[in-house]
XYZ file of C-alpha atoms in Angstrom:
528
model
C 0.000 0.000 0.000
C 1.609 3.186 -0.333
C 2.382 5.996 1.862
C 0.386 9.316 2.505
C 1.849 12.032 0.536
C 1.032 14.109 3.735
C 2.091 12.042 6.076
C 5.184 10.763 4.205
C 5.799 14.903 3.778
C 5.296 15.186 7.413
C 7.770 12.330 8.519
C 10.253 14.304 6.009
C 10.267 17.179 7.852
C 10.045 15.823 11.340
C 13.534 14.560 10.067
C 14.498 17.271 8.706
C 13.907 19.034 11.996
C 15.226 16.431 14.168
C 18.895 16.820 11.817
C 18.622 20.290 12.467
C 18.227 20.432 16.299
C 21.285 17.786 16.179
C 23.290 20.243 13.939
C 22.471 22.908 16.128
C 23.434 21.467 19.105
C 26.709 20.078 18.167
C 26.849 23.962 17.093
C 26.731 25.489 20.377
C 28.741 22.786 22.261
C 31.131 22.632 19.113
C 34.042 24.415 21.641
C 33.554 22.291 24.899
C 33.386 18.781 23.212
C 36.670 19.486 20.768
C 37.840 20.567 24.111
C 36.412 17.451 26.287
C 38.235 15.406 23.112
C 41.378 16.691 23.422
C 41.668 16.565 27.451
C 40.927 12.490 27.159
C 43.709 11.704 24.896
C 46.105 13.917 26.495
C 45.616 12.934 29.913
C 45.428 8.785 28.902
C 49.079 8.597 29.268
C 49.050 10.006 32.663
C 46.969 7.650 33.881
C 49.529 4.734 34.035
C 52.466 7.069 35.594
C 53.294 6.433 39.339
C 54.288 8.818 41.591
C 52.556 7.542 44.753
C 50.073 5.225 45.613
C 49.046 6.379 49.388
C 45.453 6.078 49.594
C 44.319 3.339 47.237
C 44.694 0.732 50.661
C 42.242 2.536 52.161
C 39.467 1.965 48.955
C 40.767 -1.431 49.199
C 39.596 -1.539 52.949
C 36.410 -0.248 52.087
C 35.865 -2.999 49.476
C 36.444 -5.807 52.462
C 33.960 -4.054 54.650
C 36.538 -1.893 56.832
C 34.428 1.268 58.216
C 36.149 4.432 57.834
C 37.577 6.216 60.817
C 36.753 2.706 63.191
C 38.607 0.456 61.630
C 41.446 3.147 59.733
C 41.829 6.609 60.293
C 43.064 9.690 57.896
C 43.325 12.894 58.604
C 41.420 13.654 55.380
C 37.553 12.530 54.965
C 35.613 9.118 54.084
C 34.504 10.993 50.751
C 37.707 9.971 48.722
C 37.781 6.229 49.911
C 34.262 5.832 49.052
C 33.990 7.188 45.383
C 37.597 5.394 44.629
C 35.754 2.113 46.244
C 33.256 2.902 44.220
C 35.496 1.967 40.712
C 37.420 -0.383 42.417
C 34.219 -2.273 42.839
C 33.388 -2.116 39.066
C 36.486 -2.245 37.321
C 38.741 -4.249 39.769
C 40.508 -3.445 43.466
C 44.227 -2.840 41.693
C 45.894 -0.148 39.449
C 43.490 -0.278 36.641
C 40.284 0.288 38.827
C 42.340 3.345 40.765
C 43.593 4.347 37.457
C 39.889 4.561 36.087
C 38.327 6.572 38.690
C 41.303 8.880 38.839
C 40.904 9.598 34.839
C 37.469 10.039 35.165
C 38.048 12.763 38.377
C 40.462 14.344 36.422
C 38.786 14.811 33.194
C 35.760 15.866 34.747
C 37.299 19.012 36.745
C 38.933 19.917 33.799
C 36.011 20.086 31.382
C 33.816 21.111 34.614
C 36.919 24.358 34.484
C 36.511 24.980 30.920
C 32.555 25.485 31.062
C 32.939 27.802 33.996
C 35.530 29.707 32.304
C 32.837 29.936 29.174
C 30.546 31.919 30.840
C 32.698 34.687 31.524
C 35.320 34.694 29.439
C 35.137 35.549 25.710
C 38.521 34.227 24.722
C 41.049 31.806 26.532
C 38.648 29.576 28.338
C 41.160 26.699 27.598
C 43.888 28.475 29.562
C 42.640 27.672 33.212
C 42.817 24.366 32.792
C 45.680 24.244 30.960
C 47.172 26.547 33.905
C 45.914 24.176 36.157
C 46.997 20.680 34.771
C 50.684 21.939 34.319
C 51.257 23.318 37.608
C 49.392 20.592 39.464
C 51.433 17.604 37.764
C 53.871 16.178 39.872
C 52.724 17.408 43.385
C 49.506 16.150 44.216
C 48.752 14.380 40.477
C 48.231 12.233 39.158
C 47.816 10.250 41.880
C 44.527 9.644 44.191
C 43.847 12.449 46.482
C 41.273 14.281 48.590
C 42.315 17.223 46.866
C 41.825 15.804 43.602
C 38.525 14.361 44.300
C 37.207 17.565 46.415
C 38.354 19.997 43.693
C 36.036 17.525 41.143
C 33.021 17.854 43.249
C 33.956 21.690 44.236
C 33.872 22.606 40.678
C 30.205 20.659 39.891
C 28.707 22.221 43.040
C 29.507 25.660 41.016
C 28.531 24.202 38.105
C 24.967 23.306 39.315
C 24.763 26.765 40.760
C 25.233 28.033 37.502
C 22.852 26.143 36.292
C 20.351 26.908 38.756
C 20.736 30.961 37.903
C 20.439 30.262 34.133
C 17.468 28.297 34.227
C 15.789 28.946 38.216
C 15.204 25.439 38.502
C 15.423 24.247 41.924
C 16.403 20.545 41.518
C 20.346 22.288 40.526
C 20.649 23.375 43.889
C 19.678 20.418 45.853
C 22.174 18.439 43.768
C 24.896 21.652 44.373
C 23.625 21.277 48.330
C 24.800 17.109 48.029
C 27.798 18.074 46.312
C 28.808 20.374 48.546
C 28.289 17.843 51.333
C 29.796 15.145 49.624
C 33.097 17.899 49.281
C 32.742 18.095 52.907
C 32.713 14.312 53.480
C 36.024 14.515 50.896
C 38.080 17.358 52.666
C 36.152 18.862 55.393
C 36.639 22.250 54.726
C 36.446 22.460 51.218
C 32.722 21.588 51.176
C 31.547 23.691 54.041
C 33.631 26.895 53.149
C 32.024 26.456 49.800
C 28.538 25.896 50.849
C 28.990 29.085 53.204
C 30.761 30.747 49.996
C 27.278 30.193 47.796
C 25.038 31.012 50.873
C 26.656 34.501 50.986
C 26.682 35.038 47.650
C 22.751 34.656 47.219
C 22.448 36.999 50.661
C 24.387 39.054 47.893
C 21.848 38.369 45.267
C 18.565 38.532 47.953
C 20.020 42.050 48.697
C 19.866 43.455 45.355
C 16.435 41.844 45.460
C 17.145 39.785 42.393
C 16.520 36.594 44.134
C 13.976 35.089 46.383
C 14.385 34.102 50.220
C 14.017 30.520 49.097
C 17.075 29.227 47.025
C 19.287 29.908 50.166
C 16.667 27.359 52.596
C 16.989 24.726 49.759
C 20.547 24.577 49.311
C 20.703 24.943 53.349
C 18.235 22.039 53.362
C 19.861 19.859 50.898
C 23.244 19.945 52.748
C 22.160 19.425 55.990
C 20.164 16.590 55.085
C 22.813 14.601 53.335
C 25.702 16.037 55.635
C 23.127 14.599 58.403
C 22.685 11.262 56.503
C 26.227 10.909 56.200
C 27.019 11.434 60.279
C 23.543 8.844 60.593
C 25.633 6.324 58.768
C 28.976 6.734 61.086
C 26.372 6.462 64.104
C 24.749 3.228 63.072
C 28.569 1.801 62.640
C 29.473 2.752 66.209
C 32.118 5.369 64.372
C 30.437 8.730 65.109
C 32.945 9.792 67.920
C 36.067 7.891 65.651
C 35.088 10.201 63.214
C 34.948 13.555 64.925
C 38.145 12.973 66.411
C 40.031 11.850 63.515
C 38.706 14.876 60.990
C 37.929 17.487 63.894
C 40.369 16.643 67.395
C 43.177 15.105 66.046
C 43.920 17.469 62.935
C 43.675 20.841 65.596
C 45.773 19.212 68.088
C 48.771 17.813 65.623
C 48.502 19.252 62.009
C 50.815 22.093 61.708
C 53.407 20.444 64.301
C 54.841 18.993 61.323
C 52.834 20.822 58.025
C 54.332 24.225 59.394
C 55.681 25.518 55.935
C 56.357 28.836 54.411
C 53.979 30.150 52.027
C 55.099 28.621 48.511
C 57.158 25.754 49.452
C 58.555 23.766 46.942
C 58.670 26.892 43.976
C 62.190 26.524 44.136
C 62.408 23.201 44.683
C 61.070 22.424 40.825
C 63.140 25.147 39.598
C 66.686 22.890 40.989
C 64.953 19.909 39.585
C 64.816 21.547 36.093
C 68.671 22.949 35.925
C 70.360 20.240 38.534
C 72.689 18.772 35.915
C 72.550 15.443 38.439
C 68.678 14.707 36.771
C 70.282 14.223 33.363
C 68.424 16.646 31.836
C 70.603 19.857 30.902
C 68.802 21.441 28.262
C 66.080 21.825 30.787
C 67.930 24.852 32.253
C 67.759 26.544 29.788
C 63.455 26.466 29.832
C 63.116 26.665 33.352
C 61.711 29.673 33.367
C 59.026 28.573 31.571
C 58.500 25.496 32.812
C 57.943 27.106 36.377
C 56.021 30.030 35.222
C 52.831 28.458 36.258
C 53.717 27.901 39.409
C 55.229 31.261 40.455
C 51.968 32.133 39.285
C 49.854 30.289 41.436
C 51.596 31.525 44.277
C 51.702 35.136 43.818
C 47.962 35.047 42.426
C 46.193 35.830 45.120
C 47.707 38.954 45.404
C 47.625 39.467 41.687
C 43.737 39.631 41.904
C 43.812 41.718 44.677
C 45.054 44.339 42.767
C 42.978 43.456 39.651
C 39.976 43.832 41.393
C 40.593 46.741 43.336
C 41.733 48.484 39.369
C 38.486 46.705 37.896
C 36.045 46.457 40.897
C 32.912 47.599 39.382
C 33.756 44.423 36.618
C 33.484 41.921 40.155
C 29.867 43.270 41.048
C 28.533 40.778 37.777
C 26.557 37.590 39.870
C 28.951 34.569 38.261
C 32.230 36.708 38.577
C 31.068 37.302 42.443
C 29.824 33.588 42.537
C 33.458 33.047 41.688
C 34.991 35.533 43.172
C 32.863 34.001 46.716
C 33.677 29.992 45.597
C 37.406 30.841 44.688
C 38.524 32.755 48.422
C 36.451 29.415 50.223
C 38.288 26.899 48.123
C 41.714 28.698 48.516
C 41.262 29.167 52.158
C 40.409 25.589 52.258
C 44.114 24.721 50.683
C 46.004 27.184 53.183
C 46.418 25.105 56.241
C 49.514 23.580 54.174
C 50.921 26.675 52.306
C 53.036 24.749 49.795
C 52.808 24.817 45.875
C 50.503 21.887 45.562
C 47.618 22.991 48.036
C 47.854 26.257 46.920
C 47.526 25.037 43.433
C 44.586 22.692 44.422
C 42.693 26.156 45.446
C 43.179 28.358 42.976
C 41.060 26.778 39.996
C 38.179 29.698 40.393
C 41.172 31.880 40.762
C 42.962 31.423 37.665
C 39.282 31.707 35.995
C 39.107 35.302 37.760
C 42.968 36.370 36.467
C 41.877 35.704 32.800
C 38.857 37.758 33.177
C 40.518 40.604 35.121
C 43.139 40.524 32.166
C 41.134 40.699 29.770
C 39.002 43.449 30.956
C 42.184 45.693 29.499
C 41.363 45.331 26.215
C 44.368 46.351 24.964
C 47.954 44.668 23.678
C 49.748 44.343 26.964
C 47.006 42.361 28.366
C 46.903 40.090 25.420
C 50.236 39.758 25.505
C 50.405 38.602 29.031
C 48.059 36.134 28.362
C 49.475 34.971 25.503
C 53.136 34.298 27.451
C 51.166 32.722 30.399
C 49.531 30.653 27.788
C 53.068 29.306 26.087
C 54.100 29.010 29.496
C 51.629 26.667 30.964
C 51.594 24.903 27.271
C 55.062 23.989 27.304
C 54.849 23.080 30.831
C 51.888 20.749 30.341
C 53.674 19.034 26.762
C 56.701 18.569 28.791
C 55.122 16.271 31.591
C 53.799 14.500 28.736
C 57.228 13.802 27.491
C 58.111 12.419 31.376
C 55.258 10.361 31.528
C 56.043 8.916 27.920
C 59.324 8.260 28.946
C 58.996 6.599 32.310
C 59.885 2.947 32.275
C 57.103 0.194 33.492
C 57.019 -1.609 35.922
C 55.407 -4.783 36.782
C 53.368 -5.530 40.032
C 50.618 -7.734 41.773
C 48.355 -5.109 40.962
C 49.314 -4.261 36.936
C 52.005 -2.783 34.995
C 53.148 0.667 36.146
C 55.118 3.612 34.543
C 57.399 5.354 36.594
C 60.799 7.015 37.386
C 61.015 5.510 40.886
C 63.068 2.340 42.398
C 61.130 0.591 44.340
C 63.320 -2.603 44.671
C 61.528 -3.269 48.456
C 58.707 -4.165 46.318
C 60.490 -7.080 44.310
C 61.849 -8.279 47.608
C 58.167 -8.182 49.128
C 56.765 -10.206 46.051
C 59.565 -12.586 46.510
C 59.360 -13.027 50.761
C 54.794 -12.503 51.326
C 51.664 -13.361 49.843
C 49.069 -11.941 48.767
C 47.102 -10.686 51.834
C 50.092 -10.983 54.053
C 50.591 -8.415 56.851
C 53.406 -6.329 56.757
C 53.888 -3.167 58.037
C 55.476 0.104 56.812
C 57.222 2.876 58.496
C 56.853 6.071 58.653
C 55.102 6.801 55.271
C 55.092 4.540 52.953
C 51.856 3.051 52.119
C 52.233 2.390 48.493
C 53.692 -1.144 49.708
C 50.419 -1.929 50.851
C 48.678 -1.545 47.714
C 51.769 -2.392 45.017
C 52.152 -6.023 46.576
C 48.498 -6.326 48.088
C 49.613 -6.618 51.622
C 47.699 -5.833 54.626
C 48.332 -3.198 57.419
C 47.842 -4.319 60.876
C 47.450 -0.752 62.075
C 44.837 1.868 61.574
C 47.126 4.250 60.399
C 48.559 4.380 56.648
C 50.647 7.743 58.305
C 52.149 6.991 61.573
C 55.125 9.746 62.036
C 56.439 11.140 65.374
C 55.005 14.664 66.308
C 52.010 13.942 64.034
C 50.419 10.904 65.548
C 50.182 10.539 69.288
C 51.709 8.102 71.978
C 48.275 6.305 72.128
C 48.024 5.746 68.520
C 51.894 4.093 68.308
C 50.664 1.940 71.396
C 48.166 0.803 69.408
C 49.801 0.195 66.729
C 52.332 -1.766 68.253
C 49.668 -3.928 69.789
C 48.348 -4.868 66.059
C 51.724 -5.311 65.155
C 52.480 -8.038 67.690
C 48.581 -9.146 67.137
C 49.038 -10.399 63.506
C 52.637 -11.659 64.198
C 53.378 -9.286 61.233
C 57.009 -10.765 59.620
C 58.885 -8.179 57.614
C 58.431 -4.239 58.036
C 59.660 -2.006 55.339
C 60.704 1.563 56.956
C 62.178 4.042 55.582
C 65.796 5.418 56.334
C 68.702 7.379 54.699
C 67.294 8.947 51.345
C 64.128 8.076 51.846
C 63.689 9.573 55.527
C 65.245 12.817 54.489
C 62.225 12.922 52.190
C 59.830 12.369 54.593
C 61.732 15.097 56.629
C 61.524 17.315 53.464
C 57.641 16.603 53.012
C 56.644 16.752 56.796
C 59.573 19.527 57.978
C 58.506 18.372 61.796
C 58.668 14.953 62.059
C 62.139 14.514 62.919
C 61.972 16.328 65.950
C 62.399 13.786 68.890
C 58.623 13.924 70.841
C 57.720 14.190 74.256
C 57.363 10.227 74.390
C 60.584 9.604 72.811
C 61.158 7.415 69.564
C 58.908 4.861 70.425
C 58.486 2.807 67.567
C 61.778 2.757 66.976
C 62.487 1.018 70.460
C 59.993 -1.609 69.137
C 60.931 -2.306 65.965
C 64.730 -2.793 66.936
C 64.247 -5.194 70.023
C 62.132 -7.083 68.132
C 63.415 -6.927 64.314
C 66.322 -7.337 62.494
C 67.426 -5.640 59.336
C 67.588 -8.284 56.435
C 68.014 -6.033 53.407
C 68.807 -2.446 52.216
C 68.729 -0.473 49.266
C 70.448 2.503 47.892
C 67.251 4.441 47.863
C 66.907 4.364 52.166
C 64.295 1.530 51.626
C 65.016 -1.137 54.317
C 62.882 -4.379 55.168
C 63.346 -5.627 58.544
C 62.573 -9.459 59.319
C 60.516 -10.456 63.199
C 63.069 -11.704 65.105
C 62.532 -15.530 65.702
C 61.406 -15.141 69.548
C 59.794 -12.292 68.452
């Protein structure tokens, strides 16, 4: 039978419609997805580098039913253990399931950067992230981290807010209000200086009478209730008080004992890296300076926008730039308690979406001209960490082939001498051995320093020590102390209870192997 002219006419033009809308929208989003596309193939390689591998025991924990805080402690929030926990589950509990969950963090803040950075800025949107990525490599990334993960759900709090002015649909903000909460759950103060950060902003907004009373009582709503559902769960566990005094107590009584660091640590540090002729790499003095632009950046941009703003200040009164302007002081305040290179980089993303705009307010040569040097700056930066990454050598281990520039020949001897889910325990901060050769730690404590963790807790940790029996320990020594020295500037400093687990582990171990790197692995002593 055939067709309808009209309705074959009308199915003709419904298609033709439908192609249209498509073409349309690939129109409009044309910028963010060739964006999106590029930031997935150039952060791939990245993903099977190694720096460190510090938290991933902990998401392992989780996946056997350990209860954060009660059964391990961190200084830093549940939030990070549960959503790496969360790919572990899917994808698999060893590099490859980290790996996944650390691409897709780390692709999302960056595209979550770039559509921020669209709505106020008419050119460079790309150069925050770009900014961002090149600085933040080799500090804190790519490897799993609080700051990491809280930065991802930071930026899609903002992101929902955004979308909650644009279109005054109140669903955005009770998913912002979660996110924020979540943020909090992920590094406490992150979340709830943010959430305070939007509050004040729509005071802002209620003030100039452009908004209602009510957006600021559903965002309150929605953060208390799943900040309160969160603290429910810890209750039911028997972990409540566990987990106040881990993320609350225990971080005001001992944090800055040994995080006490002046502002920009570690600036110069990368700079030596770059021209010490003892790295091998000697043409690399020669592009220092541009290799550490970024960074000198991030440190002196806070001050930077100070005196932007104070040239441009009518330019902040706009709602997003003051929504940014609000979410970028919380989030860098958030970073400050540890005043080094990486945290301060970790709390600058709304920042370095503000110095673009303030720049380009100019509208004139010299300010495109300083963007345009930041920009080969932070582009040579970021292709040159591609070129380390591409050139690291792999690795193999009980949980997948790794890239890296580090020895780690106390791993080969730990494959060699345990099992898989053998305890052995590692001192003062090196947890990667837990996770590389998927051991077990018969403490609570992936960090257990002098000065930073208290008399009870090494008392406790002794006792699980002698509990399990545990056979080898791998500390740390020579090199490899001096680093934890470096990182943690007071940890060497004898305490008021004296060197405790030192006492222990030499009355009741014996050293059975050393390596150039400081590494040592000490054997239980046979009437141990």
């Amino acid at each position: 039978m055939a067709m309808n002219p009209e309705i074959h006419g009308q199915a003709d033009a419904e298609t033709e419609i439908s192609t249209a809308e498509s073409l349309n929208w690939f129109r409009r989003h044309r910028n963010i997805l060739i964006f999106s596309g590029l930031a997935a193939l150039y952060l791939l390689p990245f993903m099977t580098f190694y720096g460190e591998a510090i938290l991933e025991s902990g998401a392992v924990r989780i996946l056997h039913g350990d209860v954060f805080a009660r059964d391990f402690v961190e200084l830093l929030g549940p939030g990070t253990f549960w959503w790496n926990a969360l790919f572990m589950r899917i994808f698999g509990a060893d590099f490859f399931g980290a790996r996944v969950c650390l691409y897709v963090t780390s692709l999302g803040t960056g595209i979550a950067l770039y559509y921020l950075g669209k709505h106020v800025l008419s050119r460079y949107a790309w150069l925050p992230p770009v900014m961002f990525v090149s600085a933040y490599f080799g500090g804190m990334w790519p490897l799993m981290s609080h700051h990491t993960d809280s930065n991802f759900f930071s930026l899609l709090t903002v992101v929902c807010v955004i979308l909650w002015f644009d279109r005054k649909r109140s669903a955005w903000l009770w998913i912002a209000g979660f996110l924020a909460a979540y943020t909090s759950y992920t590094l406490q103060p992150k979340g709830l200086f943010l959430f305070f950060a939007v509050v004040a902003w729509m005071a802002v907004l209620y003030l100039q009478k452009k908004i209602s009373f009510r957006p600021m009582l559903t965002i309150t709503a929605s953060y208390a209730v799943f900040m309160g559902a969160g603290l429910l769960y810890f209750w039911s566990q028997g972990a409540l008080w566990d987990l106040i005094y881990a993320n609350l107590i225990w971080p005001a009584t001992g944090y800055s004992s040994v995080n006490d660091v002046p502002y920009g640590f570690g600036v110069l540090h990368r700079w030596t890296e770059l021209v010490s002729p003892g790295h091998g790499l000697h043409w690399t003095a020669i592009l220092a300076p541009f290799f550490t632009e970024p960074r000198f950046l991030i440190v002196v941009l806070p001050f930077l926008l100070l005196i932007l703003i104070a040239l441009r200040w009518r330019a902040a009164l706009q709602p997003k730039i003051l929504l940014f302007l609000f979410g970028g002081v919380a989030m860098w305040m958030s970073e400050i308690h540890r005043k080094e290179v990486g945290h301060l980089t970790s709390g600058s993303l709304l920042l370095l979406i503000l110095f673009c705009y303030f720049v380009l307010e100019y509208k004139n040569k010299g300010a495109e001209i300083v963007l345009q040097l930041v920009a080969i700056c932070s582009v040579s930066l970021a292709l040159f960490n591609l070129l380390l990454v591409v050139g690291a050598h792999p690795l193999h281990t009980r949980v997948g082939t790794i890239r890296t520039y580090k020895k780690l020949p106390a791993l080969k001897y730990l494959e060699e001498h345990t099992k898989r889910g053998d305890y052995i325990f590692c001192f003062q901060y090196c947890p990667d051995y837990y996770f590389l050769a998927d051991t077990r730690d018969p403490t609570r404590y992936s960090l257990l320093t002098y000065n930073y963790n208290t008399e009870a807790q090494f008392k406790e940790s002794i006792r699980g020590i002698q509990e399990h029996k545990v056979k080898y320990v791998v500390w740390q020594g020579g090199k490899a102390l001096k680093e934890i020295y470096h990182l943690l500037p007071g940890a060497g400093k004898r305490p008021p209870y004296g060197f405790i687990m030192d006492d222990y582990l030499h009355s009741h171990y014996h050293e059975v192997k050393s390596f150039s790197n400081g590494m040592q692995v000490w054997e239980r002593n046979g009437d141990g």
